[in-house]
mmCIF file of N, CA and C in Angstrom:
data_model
loop_
_atom_site.group_PDB
_atom_site.id
_atom_site.type_symbol
_atom_site.label_atom_id
_atom_site.label_comp_id
_atom_site.label_asym_id
_atom_site.label_seq_id
_atom_site.Cartn_x
_atom_site.Cartn_y
_atom_site.Cartn_z
ATOM 1 N N UNK A 12 80.578 108.719 87.976
ATOM 2 C CA UNK A 12 81.942 108.538 87.489
ATOM 3 C C UNK A 12 82.930 108.815 88.629
ATOM 4 N N UNK A 13 83.913 107.939 88.796
ATOM 5 C CA UNK A 13 84.893 108.085 89.863
ATOM 6 C C UNK A 13 85.864 109.219 89.553
ATOM 7 N N UNK A 14 86.206 109.979 90.585
ATOM 8 C CA UNK A 14 87.134 111.086 90.446
ATOM 9 C C UNK A 14 88.516 110.583 90.024
ATOM 10 N N UNK A 15 89.148 111.305 89.101
ATOM 11 C CA UNK A 15 90.506 110.970 88.698
ATOM 12 C C UNK A 15 91.455 111.466 89.783
ATOM 13 N N UNK A 16 92.178 110.555 90.413
ATOM 14 C CA UNK A 16 93.049 110.930 91.523
ATOM 15 C C UNK A 16 94.504 111.085 91.106
ATOM 16 N N UNK A 17 94.815 110.851 89.858
ATOM 17 C CA UNK A 17 96.213 110.895 89.416
ATOM 18 C C UNK A 17 96.790 112.299 89.569
ATOM 19 N N UNK A 18 98.022 112.335 90.090
ATOM 20 C CA UNK A 18 98.718 113.598 90.239
ATOM 21 C C UNK A 18 98.422 114.342 91.524
ATOM 22 N N UNK A 19 97.692 113.741 92.447
ATOM 23 C CA UNK A 19 97.415 114.378 93.731
ATOM 24 C C UNK A 19 97.310 113.311 94.818
ATOM 25 N N UNK A 20 97.402 113.741 96.065
ATOM 26 C CA UNK A 20 97.239 112.821 97.188
ATOM 27 C C UNK A 20 95.769 112.758 97.576
ATOM 28 N N UNK A 21 95.301 111.558 97.855
ATOM 29 C CA UNK A 21 93.965 111.362 98.406
ATOM 30 C C UNK A 21 94.112 110.498 99.655
ATOM 31 N N UNK A 22 93.222 110.682 100.610
ATOM 32 C CA UNK A 22 93.216 109.862 101.812
ATOM 33 C C UNK A 22 92.126 108.819 101.667
ATOM 34 N N UNK A 23 92.494 107.585 101.921
ATOM 35 C CA UNK A 23 91.552 106.471 101.853
ATOM 36 C C UNK A 23 91.511 105.760 103.197
ATOM 37 N N UNK A 24 90.411 105.071 103.454
ATOM 38 C CA UNK A 24 90.265 104.280 104.665
ATOM 39 C C UNK A 24 89.873 102.872 104.287
ATOM 40 N N UNK A 25 90.639 101.895 104.766
ATOM 41 C CA UNK A 25 90.304 100.491 104.527
ATOM 42 C C UNK A 25 89.146 100.083 105.437
ATOM 43 N N UNK A 26 88.554 98.946 105.137
ATOM 44 C CA UNK A 26 87.432 98.452 105.929
ATOM 45 C C UNK A 26 87.780 98.277 107.397
ATOM 46 N N UNK A 27 89.050 97.982 107.701
ATOM 47 C CA UNK A 27 89.464 97.783 109.088
ATOM 48 C C UNK A 27 89.799 99.103 109.793
ATOM 49 N N UNK A 28 89.554 100.232 109.130
ATOM 50 C CA UNK A 28 89.776 101.542 109.732
ATOM 51 C C UNK A 28 91.155 102.126 109.515
ATOM 52 N N UNK A 29 92.068 101.372 108.915
ATOM 53 C CA UNK A 29 93.409 101.882 108.646
ATOM 54 C C UNK A 29 93.340 102.929 107.539
ATOM 55 N N UNK A 30 93.950 104.082 107.801
ATOM 56 C CA UNK A 30 93.961 105.158 106.811
ATOM 57 C C UNK A 30 95.305 105.194 106.099
ATOM 58 N N UNK A 31 95.247 105.615 104.847
ATOM 59 C CA UNK A 31 96.487 105.813 104.097
ATOM 60 C C UNK A 31 96.289 106.912 103.073
ATOM 61 N N UNK A 32 97.396 107.544 102.714
ATOM 62 C CA UNK A 32 97.388 108.564 101.669
ATOM 63 C C UNK A 32 97.998 107.930 100.430
ATOM 64 N N UNK A 33 97.404 108.238 99.296
ATOM 65 C CA UNK A 33 97.819 107.623 98.035
ATOM 66 C C UNK A 33 98.096 108.695 96.993
ATOM 67 N N UNK A 34 99.230 108.547 96.320
ATOM 68 C CA UNK A 34 99.581 109.387 95.180
ATOM 69 C C UNK A 34 99.848 108.466 94.004
ATOM 70 N N UNK A 35 99.175 108.712 92.899
ATOM 71 C CA UNK A 35 99.386 107.943 91.668
ATOM 72 C C UNK A 35 99.814 108.934 90.590
ATOM 73 N N UNK A 36 100.981 108.716 89.968
ATOM 74 C CA UNK A 36 101.439 109.662 88.950
ATOM 75 C C UNK A 36 100.541 109.636 87.710
ATOM 76 N N UNK A 37 100.532 110.733 86.998
ATOM 77 C CA UNK A 37 99.730 110.848 85.774
ATOM 78 C C UNK A 37 100.101 109.764 84.763
ATOM 79 N N UNK A 38 101.377 109.419 84.703
ATOM 80 C CA UNK A 38 101.881 108.485 83.702
ATOM 81 C C UNK A 38 102.046 107.068 84.253
ATOM 82 N N UNK A 39 101.167 106.633 85.152
ATOM 83 C CA UNK A 39 101.282 105.304 85.756
ATOM 84 C C UNK A 39 101.192 104.224 84.671
ATOM 85 N N UNK A 40 102.111 103.241 84.756
ATOM 86 C CA UNK A 40 102.124 102.112 83.832
ATOM 87 C C UNK A 40 102.329 100.838 84.642
ATOM 88 N N UNK A 41 102.361 99.726 83.965
ATOM 89 C CA UNK A 41 102.602 98.449 84.643
ATOM 90 C C UNK A 41 103.961 98.426 85.329
ATOM 91 N N UNK A 42 104.935 99.169 84.798
ATOM 92 C CA UNK A 42 106.299 99.170 85.335
ATOM 93 C C UNK A 42 106.546 100.238 86.401
ATOM 94 N N UNK A 43 105.531 100.991 86.773
ATOM 95 C CA UNK A 43 105.697 102.057 87.753
ATOM 96 C C UNK A 43 106.106 101.486 89.110
ATOM 97 N N UNK A 44 107.198 101.986 89.703
ATOM 98 C CA UNK A 44 107.595 101.511 91.034
ATOM 99 C C UNK A 44 106.654 102.045 92.114
ATOM 100 N N UNK A 45 106.658 101.365 93.249
ATOM 101 C CA UNK A 45 105.818 101.746 94.388
ATOM 102 C C UNK A 45 106.721 102.077 95.565
ATOM 103 N N UNK A 46 106.449 103.185 96.214
ATOM 104 C CA UNK A 46 107.196 103.617 97.394
ATOM 105 C C UNK A 46 106.221 103.683 98.563
ATOM 106 N N UNK A 47 106.536 103.009 99.661
ATOM 107 C CA UNK A 47 105.665 103.065 100.834
ATOM 108 C C UNK A 47 106.367 103.812 101.954
ATOM 109 N N UNK A 48 105.591 104.533 102.704
ATOM 110 C CA UNK A 48 106.110 105.282 103.839
ATOM 111 C C UNK A 48 105.096 105.168 104.965
ATOM 112 N N UNK A 49 105.491 104.539 106.050
ATOM 113 C CA UNK A 49 104.598 104.367 107.201
ATOM 114 C C UNK A 49 105.017 105.313 108.318
ATOM 115 N N UNK A 50 104.022 105.883 108.963
ATOM 116 C CA UNK A 50 104.306 106.766 110.086
ATOM 117 C C UNK A 50 103.140 106.731 111.070
ATOM 118 N N UNK A 51 103.404 107.180 112.290
ATOM 119 C CA UNK A 51 102.379 107.144 113.328
ATOM 120 C C UNK A 51 101.511 108.389 113.320
ATOM 121 N N UNK A 52 102.060 109.506 113.699
ATOM 122 C CA UNK A 52 101.298 110.755 113.727
ATOM 123 C C UNK A 52 102.156 111.869 113.158
ATOM 124 N N UNK A 53 101.546 112.986 112.945
ATOM 125 C CA UNK A 53 102.290 114.132 112.433
ATOM 126 C C UNK A 53 102.381 114.117 110.923
ATOM 127 N N UNK A 54 103.006 115.110 110.379
ATOM 128 C CA UNK A 54 103.150 115.263 108.936
ATOM 129 C C UNK A 54 104.620 115.110 108.579
ATOM 130 N N UNK A 55 104.997 114.022 107.912
ATOM 131 C CA UNK A 55 106.407 113.824 107.584
ATOM 132 C C UNK A 55 106.927 114.750 106.487
ATOM 133 N N UNK A 56 106.079 115.514 105.830
ATOM 134 C CA UNK A 56 106.512 116.456 104.806
ATOM 135 C C UNK A 56 106.688 115.867 103.418
ATOM 136 N N UNK A 57 106.553 114.571 103.287
ATOM 137 C CA UNK A 57 106.741 113.933 101.975
ATOM 138 C C UNK A 57 105.652 114.366 101.000
ATOM 139 N N UNK A 58 104.438 114.478 101.495
ATOM 140 C CA UNK A 58 103.315 114.851 100.622
ATOM 141 C C UNK A 58 103.597 116.185 99.921
ATOM 142 N N UNK A 59 104.012 117.179 100.669
ATOM 143 C CA UNK A 59 104.313 118.491 100.098
ATOM 144 C C UNK A 59 105.434 118.393 99.067
ATOM 145 N N UNK A 60 106.465 117.653 99.396
ATOM 146 C CA UNK A 60 107.608 117.495 98.495
ATOM 147 C C UNK A 60 107.200 116.842 97.174
ATOM 148 N N UNK A 61 106.429 115.763 97.251
ATOM 149 C CA UNK A 61 105.990 115.059 96.036
ATOM 150 C C UNK A 61 105.107 115.960 95.187
ATOM 151 N N UNK A 62 104.200 116.690 95.818
ATOM 152 C CA UNK A 62 103.322 117.573 95.050
ATOM 153 C C UNK A 62 104.084 118.710 94.390
ATOM 154 N N UNK A 63 105.109 119.218 95.049
ATOM 155 C CA UNK A 63 105.900 120.304 94.469
ATOM 156 C C UNK A 63 106.853 119.817 93.386
ATOM 157 N N UNK A 64 107.483 118.655 93.607
ATOM 158 C CA UNK A 64 108.515 118.170 92.697
ATOM 159 C C UNK A 64 108.007 117.153 91.676
ATOM 160 N N UNK A 65 106.867 116.511 91.979
ATOM 161 C CA UNK A 65 106.360 115.449 91.125
ATOM 162 C C UNK A 65 107.071 114.136 91.409
ATOM 163 N N UNK A 66 106.533 113.070 90.895
ATOM 164 C CA UNK A 66 107.140 111.753 91.080
ATOM 165 C C UNK A 66 106.637 110.804 90.006
ATOM 166 N N UNK A 67 107.486 109.881 89.614
ATOM 167 C CA UNK A 67 107.089 108.820 88.684
ATOM 168 C C UNK A 67 106.740 107.539 89.430
ATOM 169 N N UNK A 68 106.684 107.600 90.766
ATOM 170 C CA UNK A 68 106.345 106.434 91.587
ATOM 171 C C UNK A 68 104.959 106.587 92.189
ATOM 172 N N UNK A 69 104.333 105.455 92.458
ATOM 173 C CA UNK A 69 103.129 105.445 93.280
ATOM 174 C C UNK A 69 103.607 105.602 94.720
ATOM 175 N N UNK A 70 103.017 106.510 95.472
ATOM 176 C CA UNK A 70 103.339 106.696 96.887
ATOM 177 C C UNK A 70 102.166 106.225 97.732
ATOM 178 N N UNK A 71 102.456 105.396 98.708
ATOM 179 C CA UNK A 71 101.457 104.948 99.662
ATOM 180 C C UNK A 71 101.984 105.298 101.045
ATOM 181 N N UNK A 72 101.286 106.163 101.738
ATOM 182 C CA UNK A 72 101.701 106.593 103.067
ATOM 183 C C UNK A 72 100.679 106.074 104.075
ATOM 184 N N UNK A 73 101.054 105.054 104.812
ATOM 185 C CA UNK A 73 100.132 104.477 105.789
ATOM 186 C C UNK A 73 100.247 105.206 107.118
ATOM 187 N N UNK A 74 99.095 105.442 107.711
ATOM 188 C CA UNK A 74 98.995 106.082 109.016
ATOM 189 C C UNK A 74 98.603 104.976 109.983
ATOM 190 N N UNK A 75 99.525 104.561 110.827
ATOM 191 C CA UNK A 75 99.326 103.349 111.616
ATOM 192 C C UNK A 75 99.285 103.638 113.111
ATOM 193 N N UNK A 76 98.811 102.654 113.859
ATOM 194 C CA UNK A 76 98.839 102.775 115.308
ATOM 195 C C UNK A 76 99.701 101.653 115.893
ATOM 196 N N UNK A 77 99.993 101.749 117.161
ATOM 197 C CA UNK A 77 100.934 100.848 117.818
ATOM 198 C C UNK A 77 100.525 99.385 117.741
ATOM 199 N N UNK A 78 99.230 99.092 117.787
ATOM 200 C CA UNK A 78 98.750 97.710 117.833
ATOM 201 C C UNK A 78 98.627 97.056 116.460
ATOM 202 N N UNK A 79 98.912 97.783 115.397
ATOM 203 C CA UNK A 79 98.701 97.267 114.043
ATOM 204 C C UNK A 79 99.837 96.338 113.603
ATOM 205 N N UNK A 80 99.507 95.393 112.735
ATOM 206 C CA UNK A 80 100.507 94.543 112.085
ATOM 207 C C UNK A 80 100.998 95.332 110.869
ATOM 208 N N UNK A 81 101.990 96.187 111.086
ATOM 209 C CA UNK A 81 102.396 97.179 110.098
ATOM 210 C C UNK A 81 102.791 96.601 108.750
ATOM 211 N N UNK A 82 103.632 95.580 108.746
ATOM 212 C CA UNK A 82 104.092 95.001 107.488
ATOM 213 C C UNK A 82 102.954 94.398 106.691
ATOM 214 N N UNK A 83 102.100 93.647 107.344
ATOM 215 C CA UNK A 83 100.975 93.000 106.677
ATOM 216 C C UNK A 83 99.985 94.022 106.122
ATOM 217 N N UNK A 84 99.674 95.036 106.912
ATOM 218 C CA UNK A 84 98.749 96.082 106.467
ATOM 219 C C UNK A 84 99.315 96.813 105.259
ATOM 220 N N UNK A 85 100.587 97.170 105.336
ATOM 221 C CA UNK A 85 101.216 97.900 104.238
ATOM 222 C C UNK A 85 101.207 97.083 102.957
ATOM 223 N N UNK A 86 101.575 95.811 103.023
ATOM 224 C CA UNK A 86 101.591 94.984 101.811
ATOM 225 C C UNK A 86 100.183 94.737 101.277
ATOM 226 N N UNK A 87 99.192 94.649 102.149
ATOM 227 C CA UNK A 87 97.803 94.503 101.711
ATOM 228 C C UNK A 87 97.381 95.721 100.889
ATOM 229 N N UNK A 88 97.731 96.902 101.388
ATOM 230 C CA UNK A 88 97.410 98.138 100.666
ATOM 231 C C UNK A 88 98.171 98.192 99.342
ATOM 232 N N UNK A 89 99.463 97.846 99.368
ATOM 233 C CA UNK A 89 100.271 97.839 98.140
ATOM 234 C C UNK A 89 99.626 96.940 97.089
ATOM 235 N N UNK A 90 99.253 95.734 97.466
ATOM 236 C CA UNK A 90 98.657 94.799 96.512
ATOM 237 C C UNK A 90 97.329 95.305 95.962
ATOM 238 N N UNK A 91 96.498 95.915 96.795
ATOM 239 C CA UNK A 91 95.223 96.471 96.325
ATOM 240 C C UNK A 91 95.448 97.602 95.328
ATOM 241 N N UNK A 92 96.366 98.510 95.661
ATOM 242 C CA UNK A 92 96.643 99.655 94.791
ATOM 243 C C UNK A 92 97.247 99.194 93.466
ATOM 244 N N UNK A 93 98.193 98.263 93.526
ATOM 245 C CA UNK A 93 98.793 97.748 92.297
ATOM 246 C C UNK A 93 97.731 97.142 91.389
ATOM 247 N N UNK A 94 96.829 96.375 91.955
ATOM 248 C CA UNK A 94 95.767 95.764 91.153
ATOM 249 C C UNK A 94 94.841 96.832 90.566
ATOM 250 N N UNK A 95 94.462 97.808 91.370
ATOM 251 C CA UNK A 95 93.554 98.867 90.914
ATOM 252 C C UNK A 95 94.110 99.646 89.729
ATOM 253 N N UNK A 96 95.420 99.905 89.730
ATOM 254 C CA UNK A 96 96.018 100.743 88.689
ATOM 255 C C UNK A 96 96.845 99.948 87.675
ATOM 256 N N UNK A 97 96.765 98.630 87.720
ATOM 257 C CA UNK A 97 97.423 97.795 86.724
ATOM 258 C C UNK A 97 98.933 97.768 86.829
ATOM 259 N N UNK A 98 99.467 98.000 88.012
ATOM 260 C CA UNK A 98 100.912 97.988 88.220
ATOM 261 C C UNK A 98 101.358 96.555 88.506
ATOM 262 N N UNK A 99 102.287 96.060 87.704
ATOM 263 C CA UNK A 99 102.808 94.709 87.906
ATOM 264 C C UNK A 99 104.275 94.716 88.323
ATOM 265 N N UNK A 100 104.857 95.893 88.421
ATOM 266 C CA UNK A 100 106.251 96.028 88.827
ATOM 267 C C UNK A 100 106.469 95.359 90.175
ATOM 268 N N UNK A 101 107.608 94.707 90.322
ATOM 269 C CA UNK A 101 107.949 94.100 91.607
ATOM 270 C C UNK A 101 108.796 95.049 92.456
ATOM 271 N N UNK A 102 109.034 96.256 91.949
ATOM 272 C CA UNK A 102 109.811 97.231 92.688
ATOM 273 C C UNK A 102 108.923 97.940 93.706
ATOM 274 N N UNK A 103 109.086 97.540 94.978
ATOM 275 C CA UNK A 103 108.354 98.152 96.085
ATOM 276 C C UNK A 103 109.397 98.538 97.135
ATOM 277 N N UNK A 104 109.498 99.822 97.418
ATOM 278 C CA UNK A 104 110.484 100.313 98.367
ATOM 279 C C UNK A 104 109.787 100.709 99.667
ATOM 280 N N UNK A 105 110.040 99.966 100.752
ATOM 281 C CA UNK A 105 109.417 100.319 102.032
ATOM 282 C C UNK A 105 110.280 101.319 102.803
ATOM 283 N N UNK A 106 109.617 102.184 103.537
ATOM 284 C CA UNK A 106 110.305 103.145 104.372
ATOM 285 C C UNK A 106 109.376 103.545 105.501
ATOM 286 N N UNK A 107 109.910 104.196 106.495
ATOM 287 C CA UNK A 107 109.073 104.654 107.584
ATOM 288 C C UNK A 107 109.855 105.486 108.555
ATOM 289 N N UNK A 108 109.133 106.135 109.449
ATOM 290 C CA UNK A 108 109.750 106.973 110.453
ATOM 291 C C UNK A 108 108.999 106.809 111.755
ATOM 292 N N UNK A 109 109.705 106.892 112.849
ATOM 293 C CA UNK A 109 109.116 106.762 114.176
ATOM 294 C C UNK A 109 108.394 105.419 114.268
ATOM 295 N N UNK A 110 107.139 105.430 114.624
ATOM 296 C CA UNK A 110 106.378 104.179 114.713
ATOM 297 C C UNK A 110 106.377 103.432 113.382
ATOM 298 N N UNK A 111 106.316 104.160 112.277
ATOM 299 C CA UNK A 111 106.302 103.557 110.962
ATOM 300 C C UNK A 111 107.606 102.895 110.564
ATOM 301 N N UNK A 112 108.667 103.147 111.281
ATOM 302 C CA UNK A 112 109.942 102.517 110.996
ATOM 303 C C UNK A 112 109.920 101.010 111.192
ATOM 304 N N UNK A 113 108.975 100.530 111.987
ATOM 305 C CA UNK A 113 108.846 99.090 112.188
ATOM 306 C C UNK A 113 108.347 98.373 110.938
ATOM 307 N N UNK A 114 107.678 99.098 110.028
ATOM 308 C CA UNK A 114 107.128 98.482 108.820
ATOM 309 C C UNK A 114 108.121 98.474 107.684
ATOM 310 N N UNK A 115 109.179 99.287 107.776
ATOM 311 C CA UNK A 115 110.131 99.436 106.682
ATOM 312 C C UNK A 115 111.040 98.267 106.497
#
């Protein structure tokens, strides 16, 4: 049986080696908005904030490198996560910092 990941951050790795952190709220529905945050290295502090305050959004935090096609990778992850959790909302908010700012 697959572990229930709702309400916490988990780190996943795509087949191409790209890593991302995923947070899915306990009350995820088809209308749940998606928030993406791309960054290069370091800890942007969002994970701690979301865990302490909670969120009604799916959070996808991509950890990218300089040579990556940031926008394409991020949207690929968004589409996979939306399909996995039955999210059909078209509300996707991109954001990023430092290297990840190129994907926002």
